[in-house]
Short mmCIF file of C-alpha atoms in Angstrom, two decimals:
data_model
loop_
_atom_site.label_atom_id
_atom_site.label_comp_id
_atom_site.label_asym_id
_atom_site.label_seq_id
_atom_site.Cartn_x
_atom_site.Cartn_y
_atom_site.Cartn_z
CA MET A 1 96.60 331.96 278.16
CA PRO A 2 100.14 332.04 276.68
CA ASP A 3 101.65 328.87 275.32
CA ARG A 4 103.98 327.08 277.66
CA PRO A 5 107.41 326.31 276.21
CA ASP A 6 108.01 322.68 275.40
CA PRO A 7 109.88 321.00 278.22
CA ALA A 8 113.49 320.52 277.28
CA PRO A 9 114.97 317.04 277.49
CA PRO A 10 117.63 316.37 280.10
CA PRO A 11 121.34 316.95 279.68
CA PRO A 12 123.48 314.16 278.26
CA ALA A 13 124.20 311.09 280.34
CA PRO A 14 127.66 311.44 281.87
CA THR A 15 128.92 308.13 280.59
CA ALA A 16 127.56 308.59 277.07
CA LEU A 17 130.91 309.48 275.57
CA LEU A 18 131.41 306.67 273.11
CA ALA A 19 128.65 305.62 270.73
CA THR A 20 129.91 302.03 270.48
CA PRO A 21 128.53 298.71 271.71
CA THR A 22 131.47 298.38 274.09
CA ALA A 23 130.29 297.90 277.66
CA ALA A 24 132.46 300.47 279.44
CA THR A 25 129.99 302.30 281.71
CA PRO A 26 130.38 301.16 285.32
CA MET A 27 127.42 299.52 287.03
CA ALA A 28 127.94 301.97 289.90
CA PHE A 29 126.09 304.64 287.89
CA VAL A 30 123.18 302.28 287.33
CA GLN A 31 123.14 301.59 291.07
CA ALA A 32 123.01 305.36 291.70
CA ILE A 33 119.89 305.70 289.53
CA VAL A 34 118.24 302.73 291.26
CA GLN A 35 119.05 304.40 294.58
CA ALA A 36 117.30 307.58 293.41
CA TYR A 37 114.19 305.50 292.71
CA ALA A 38 114.37 303.88 296.15
CA ALA A 39 114.64 307.30 297.83
CA ARG A 40 111.35 308.26 296.15
CA GLY A 41 109.70 304.96 297.06
CA MET A 42 109.50 304.00 293.38
CA ASP A 43 110.42 300.85 291.47
CA ALA A 44 113.13 301.08 288.79
CA ALA A 45 112.18 297.76 287.16
CA GLN A 46 110.52 299.40 284.16
CA VAL A 47 113.44 301.65 283.21
CA LEU A 48 115.91 298.80 283.77
CA ALA A 49 113.90 296.67 281.37
CA LEU A 50 113.77 299.50 278.84
CA ALA A 51 117.58 299.72 278.95
CA GLN A 52 117.83 295.91 278.78
CA ILE A 53 119.61 295.67 282.13
CA PRO A 54 118.64 292.50 284.03
CA PRO A 55 117.79 293.42 287.66
CA GLU A 56 120.02 290.62 288.96
CA GLN A 57 123.05 292.27 287.32
CA VAL A 58 122.59 295.62 289.05
CA GLY A 59 124.24 294.38 292.23
CA ASN A 60 127.36 293.29 290.35
CA SER A 61 129.73 296.19 291.05
CA ALA A 62 132.21 294.84 288.52
CA GLY A 63 129.58 294.87 285.79
CA ARG A 64 129.50 297.22 282.81
CA ILE A 65 126.82 298.45 280.41
CA THR A 66 127.06 300.21 277.07
CA ALA A 67 126.77 303.95 276.55
CA GLN A 68 123.49 303.42 274.70
CA GLN A 69 122.03 301.54 277.66
CA MET A 70 123.07 304.36 279.98
CA GLU A 71 121.43 306.92 277.70
CA MET A 72 118.16 305.03 277.65
CA LEU A 73 118.21 304.46 281.39
CA SER A 74 119.02 308.08 282.24
CA ALA A 75 116.47 309.58 279.86
CA ALA A 76 113.65 307.36 281.08
CA ALA A 77 114.58 307.87 284.73
CA MET A 78 114.71 311.65 284.39
CA ARG A 79 111.22 311.67 282.90
CA GLU A 80 109.73 309.18 285.34
CA LEU A 81 111.28 310.84 288.40
CA ASP A 82 110.71 314.31 286.88
CA ASP A 83 114.20 315.10 288.11
CA GLU A 84 117.05 315.87 285.74
CA ALA A 85 119.46 315.63 288.66
CA LEU A 86 118.41 312.03 289.41
CA GLY A 87 118.27 312.57 293.15
CA TRP A 88 121.60 314.34 293.62
CA PHE A 89 120.23 317.51 295.15
CA SER A 90 118.02 318.43 298.10
CA ARG A 91 115.25 319.37 295.65
CA ARG A 92 114.26 318.02 292.26
CA LEU A 93 115.24 319.70 289.00
CA PRO A 94 112.01 319.31 287.00
CA TRP A 95 112.12 318.15 283.42
CA GLY A 96 113.33 321.05 281.23
CA SER A 97 115.53 322.73 283.85
CA TYR A 98 118.82 322.24 282.02
CA GLY A 99 117.18 323.16 278.72
CA LEU A 100 116.36 326.57 280.18
CA LEU A 101 120.00 327.02 281.25
CA ALA A 102 121.18 326.10 277.76
CA ARG A 103 118.85 328.65 276.16
CA ALA A 104 119.98 331.33 278.61
CA SER A 105 123.59 330.77 277.50
CA LEU A 106 122.91 330.57 273.76
CA SER A 107 123.02 334.33 273.11
CA ALA A 108 126.54 334.69 274.49
CA PRO A 109 129.04 335.70 271.80
CA THR A 110 131.81 333.37 273.02
CA LEU A 111 132.12 330.06 274.81
CA GLY A 112 133.70 331.75 277.82
CA LEU A 113 130.67 333.96 278.38
CA ALA A 114 128.28 331.07 277.71
CA LEU A 115 129.98 328.88 280.32
CA ALA A 116 130.10 331.77 282.79
CA ARG A 117 126.33 332.20 282.38
CA TRP A 118 125.80 328.45 282.79
CA CYS A 119 127.71 328.51 286.08
CA ARG A 120 125.87 331.57 287.36
CA HIS A 121 122.41 330.35 286.37
CA HIS A 122 123.02 326.87 287.75
CA ALA A 123 122.85 328.44 291.21
CA LEU A 124 119.21 329.32 290.45
CA LEU A 125 118.40 325.62 290.18
CA THR A 126 120.15 324.47 293.33
CA ASP A 127 122.46 325.80 296.01
CA ASP A 128 123.79 322.37 296.92
CA ILE A 129 126.75 322.96 294.60
CA THR A 130 128.21 326.02 292.92
CA LEU A 131 130.10 326.06 289.64
CA HIS A 132 133.00 328.38 288.88
CA LEU A 133 134.90 329.09 285.66
CA HIS A 134 138.41 330.47 286.01
CA ALA A 135 141.09 331.16 283.42
CA GLU A 136 144.72 331.83 284.17
CA GLY A 137 147.36 331.96 281.48
CA GLU A 138 146.85 329.18 278.96
CA GLN A 139 144.57 327.04 281.14
CA ALA A 140 140.88 327.29 281.99
CA THR A 141 139.34 325.42 284.92
CA LEU A 142 135.73 324.55 285.66
CA THR A 143 135.30 323.65 289.33
CA ILE A 144 132.48 322.49 291.58
CA ALA A 145 132.23 323.65 295.18
CA GLU A 146 130.06 321.40 297.37
CA GLN A 147 127.82 323.36 299.71
CA ARG A 148 126.36 320.31 301.45
CA ASP A 149 127.05 316.62 301.91
CA LEU A 150 125.97 314.93 298.67
CA GLY A 151 125.94 311.52 300.34
CA THR A 152 126.24 308.30 298.40
CA LEU A 153 125.32 309.99 295.11
CA ARG A 154 128.31 312.31 295.36
CA GLU A 155 130.44 310.67 292.67
CA PHE A 156 127.57 310.36 290.19
CA CYS A 157 126.62 314.00 290.78
CA LEU A 158 130.10 315.47 290.34
CA VAL A 159 130.95 313.38 287.29
CA SER A 160 127.58 314.09 285.66
CA THR A 161 127.67 317.83 286.27
CA LEU A 162 131.11 318.22 284.72
CA ARG A 163 130.28 315.94 281.78
CA ASN A 164 127.07 317.88 281.10
CA ALA A 165 128.93 321.20 281.03
CA LEU A 166 131.65 319.81 278.75
CA GLY A 167 129.09 318.23 276.43
CA LEU A 168 127.14 321.46 276.09
CA ALA A 169 130.34 323.46 275.57
CA SER A 170 131.40 321.14 272.74
CA TRP A 171 127.98 321.50 271.15
CA PHE A 172 128.04 325.29 271.43
CA ILE A 173 131.28 325.56 269.43
CA ASP A 174 130.81 322.41 267.31
CA SER A 175 134.24 321.22 268.29
CA ARG A 176 135.99 318.71 270.44
CA LEU A 177 136.98 320.24 273.76
CA PRO A 178 139.76 318.00 275.07
CA VAL A 179 140.20 317.78 278.83
CA LEU A 180 143.82 318.34 279.89
CA ALA A 181 143.17 316.87 283.33
CA ALA A 182 140.30 316.04 285.69
CA GLU A 183 140.25 316.06 289.49
CA PHE A 184 137.89 314.60 292.05
CA PRO A 185 137.79 314.95 295.84
CA PHE A 186 137.39 311.26 296.65
CA ALA A 187 139.47 308.11 296.62
CA PRO A 188 139.78 306.18 293.34
CA PRO A 189 136.61 304.08 292.99
CA PRO A 190 136.82 300.41 291.95
CA HIS A 191 135.83 301.51 288.45
CA ALA A 192 138.46 304.27 288.24
CA GLN A 193 139.56 302.95 284.85
CA ALA A 194 136.29 304.20 283.36
CA TYR A 195 137.41 307.79 283.96
CA GLY A 196 139.73 307.40 280.98
CA VAL A 197 136.56 307.14 278.87
CA LEU A 198 134.72 309.98 280.60
CA PHE A 199 137.58 312.49 280.48
CA SER A 200 140.27 312.60 277.81
CA GLY A 201 143.10 313.74 280.10
CA PRO A 202 144.55 312.09 283.20
CA THR A 203 142.37 311.96 286.32
CA ARG A 204 143.64 312.76 289.83
CA PHE A 205 141.71 311.59 292.89
CA GLN A 206 141.81 312.90 296.48
CA ALA A 207 141.90 316.45 295.08
CA PRO A 208 140.51 319.48 296.97
CA ARG A 209 137.57 319.89 294.57
CA ALA A 210 136.01 318.38 291.49
CA ALA A 211 137.38 320.15 288.42
CA VAL A 212 138.30 319.82 284.77
CA HIS A 213 141.10 321.73 283.08
CA PHE A 214 141.23 322.63 279.38
CA ASP A 215 142.98 325.02 277.01
CA ALA A 216 141.82 328.56 277.76
CA ARG A 217 141.84 329.46 274.06
CA TYR A 218 138.59 327.58 273.63
CA LEU A 219 136.87 330.25 275.71
CA ALA A 220 137.41 332.81 272.94
CA LEU A 221 135.73 330.68 270.26
CA PRO A 222 132.39 332.04 269.03
CA ILE A 223 129.10 330.24 269.62
CA THR A 224 128.15 328.62 266.31
CA ARG A 225 124.59 327.53 267.18
CA ASP A 226 121.30 329.36 266.83
CA GLU A 227 117.82 328.95 268.26
CA ALA A 228 116.74 326.52 265.53
CA ALA A 229 119.72 324.29 266.30
CA MET A 230 118.94 324.59 270.00
CA ARG A 231 115.37 323.41 269.49
CA GLN A 232 116.55 320.46 267.45
CA MET A 233 119.23 319.54 269.97
CA LEU A 234 116.85 319.69 272.89
CA GLN A 235 114.57 317.19 271.19
CA HIS A 236 117.38 314.64 271.30
CA ALA A 237 119.70 315.93 273.99
CA LEU A 238 121.10 312.62 275.20
CA PRO A 239 123.31 311.92 272.15
CA LEU A 240 125.04 315.26 272.79
CA THR A 241 128.20 313.80 274.30
CA VAL A 242 128.02 310.70 272.13
CA ARG A 243 128.53 312.74 268.99
CA GLN A 244 132.08 312.41 267.80
CA TYR A 245 132.87 315.96 266.72
CA ARG A 246 134.94 315.55 263.56
CA ARG A 247 137.37 318.29 264.35
CA ASP A 248 139.03 320.16 267.13
CA ARG A 249 138.97 323.80 266.09
CA LEU A 250 142.19 324.42 267.99
CA LEU A 251 144.04 321.32 266.85
CA VAL A 252 146.57 323.20 264.71
CA GLN A 253 147.38 325.54 267.59
CA ARG A 254 147.63 322.62 270.01
CA VAL A 255 150.04 320.76 267.72
CA ARG A 256 152.16 323.91 267.39
CA GLN A 257 152.21 324.24 271.18
CA VAL A 258 153.42 320.67 271.71
CA LEU A 259 156.08 320.99 269.01
CA ALA A 260 157.32 324.33 270.35
CA ALA A 261 157.53 323.04 273.92
CA LEU A 262 160.14 320.44 272.88
CA PRO A 263 161.62 321.71 269.61
CA ASP A 264 164.62 319.36 269.77
CA ALA A 265 162.49 316.22 270.25
CA THR A 266 161.62 313.76 267.50
CA HIS A 267 157.87 314.11 267.20
CA SER A 268 156.15 311.27 265.38
CA ALA A 269 152.46 311.25 264.52
CA HIS A 270 152.00 308.46 267.05
CA THR A 271 153.63 310.29 269.99
CA LEU A 272 151.85 313.54 269.17
CA ALA A 273 148.51 311.79 268.85
CA GLU A 274 148.99 310.20 272.27
CA GLN A 275 149.67 313.60 273.85
CA LEU A 276 146.60 315.09 272.17
CA HIS A 277 144.40 312.07 273.01
CA VAL A 278 143.48 311.23 269.41
CA SER A 279 144.57 308.48 267.03
CA ALA A 280 147.37 309.12 264.54
CA ARG A 281 144.89 308.65 261.71
CA THR A 282 142.51 311.19 263.25
CA LEU A 283 145.39 313.62 263.77
CA HIS A 284 146.36 313.52 260.09
CA ARG A 285 142.73 313.77 258.93
CA GLN A 286 141.85 316.73 261.13
CA LEU A 287 144.99 318.62 260.21
CA LYS A 288 144.16 318.08 256.54
CA GLU A 289 140.64 319.42 257.15
CA GLU A 290 142.22 322.57 258.59
CA GLY A 291 144.54 322.96 255.60
CA ALA A 292 147.68 321.86 257.43
CA SER A 293 149.92 318.82 257.74
CA LEU A 294 152.12 317.51 260.51
CA GLN A 295 155.25 318.01 258.40
CA SER A 296 154.35 321.62 257.55
CA LEU A 297 153.76 322.41 261.23
CA LYS A 298 157.04 320.76 262.20
CA ASP A 299 158.84 322.84 259.56
CA GLU A 300 157.10 326.00 260.76
CA VAL A 301 158.14 325.47 264.38
CA ARG A 302 161.68 324.42 263.44
CA ARG A 303 162.09 327.41 261.15
CA SER A 304 160.96 329.86 263.83
CA ARG A 305 163.24 328.26 266.40
CA ALA A 306 166.23 328.23 264.04
CA ILE A 307 165.76 331.87 263.05
CA GLU A 308 165.53 332.87 266.71
CA LEU A 309 168.73 331.02 267.65
CA LEU A 310 170.66 332.28 264.62
CA HIS A 311 169.58 335.84 265.28
CA ARG A 312 169.92 335.98 269.08
CA SER A 313 172.70 333.53 269.93
CA ASP A 314 176.23 332.65 268.92
CA ARG A 315 175.65 328.92 268.96
CA PRO A 316 177.53 327.01 266.27
CA ILE A 317 175.39 325.88 263.33
CA LYS A 318 175.69 322.26 264.49
CA GLN A 319 174.18 323.11 267.88
CA VAL A 320 171.37 325.10 266.23
CA ALA A 321 170.63 322.03 264.09
CA GLN A 322 170.41 319.82 267.19
CA ALA A 323 168.26 322.34 269.05
CA THR A 324 165.75 322.37 266.22
CA GLY A 325 165.44 318.58 265.99
CA PHE A 326 167.73 317.78 263.05
CA ALA A 327 169.86 314.66 263.11
CA SER A 328 172.71 316.29 261.22
CA GLU A 329 174.06 319.71 260.39
CA LYS A 330 173.93 318.89 256.68
CA SER A 331 170.21 318.11 256.69
CA PHE A 332 169.54 321.29 258.70
CA ILE A 333 171.43 323.46 256.21
CA ARG A 334 169.54 321.88 253.32
CA ALA A 335 166.17 322.44 255.02
CA PHE A 336 167.01 326.00 256.05
CA ARG A 337 168.03 326.89 252.52
CA GLY A 338 164.69 325.54 251.32
CA TRP A 339 162.84 327.73 253.85
CA THR A 340 164.73 330.99 253.32
CA GLY A 341 166.83 330.67 250.19
CA GLN A 342 169.94 331.17 252.32
CA SER A 343 172.28 328.99 254.33
CA PRO A 344 172.12 329.44 258.14
CA ALA A 345 175.51 331.21 258.10
CA GLU A 346 174.41 333.60 255.36
CA PHE A 347 171.18 334.36 257.20
CA ARG A 348 173.05 335.05 260.45
CA ARG A 349 175.47 337.45 258.74
CA GLY A 350 172.65 339.25 256.95
CA ALA A 351 170.53 339.60 260.09
CA ARG A 352 173.41 341.01 262.10
CA SER A 353 174.48 343.44 259.42
CA VAL A 354 170.94 344.85 259.35
CA ALA A 355 170.96 345.12 263.16
CA VAL A 356 174.21 347.11 263.09
#
């Protein structure tokens, strides 16, 4: 008789984004797990005790627990209920279901193909929801289409499914995968503020469907994991979204994009970090890890913009300086000479003489 594969642990808990003692996870998600127990005629007292959640606090909708408590609660509940979906769907997803999906996506050469497989294979587990990956221009979108009424567990289901997919995607490429925006097809819940922890970008409620949007360039990144890493990850799957990936493998490109979008703006590390949903310190550190600096990227974007304007327009040098973010014409000329060895006027004359 052939050996049975080891059952894979469940996907990461949706609220397990920050590995800190801060109690930021809404009690509503605890209530959803307790409800799954009640639907099966089972008592959740043991898993609540394991996660150190007093039963009398569960009814406090304004309450919060830590990410670690949510991890412990989810993991124990998934095992005890033998349902990695925790009651969301019309049939259970036995322990190991999501591990099989992860393995089926591992051989994909790029993240885009891995996520496409994940969406397609998810339909083999349940037809209550369908997942779709779509890319258009610079933005990729992962959406959930609801095929039946998910009832009172709807929010927990939609949030969890998207968080699981994002967590696995980040693990596949060993990189942060920042969310540009998230959308959900229900009114803002009382704990709507927690969505700022769950998803890095802004969240819109009352949307047509549940979805997350992110930079489409991530889809082209290669899968960096192998089967050995998969086996190790599946032994301790819950910390997957807790892990603070030290770098965003597209950070340099994302900084360039922000700088190029507003080349005449004064971009400080603080304002850029806010737009990219990282701290200024993290921004500087990650850029250094990628062999870049904020000043070098600013100079690169300004130089490209200045060369384009000098070559293709008749704007006075002073206006070119303003359009490239310089406070004065004099400082622009000095910087441009450092970049090219020529003054802006000399460069313009030389470029046009070559064109003629």
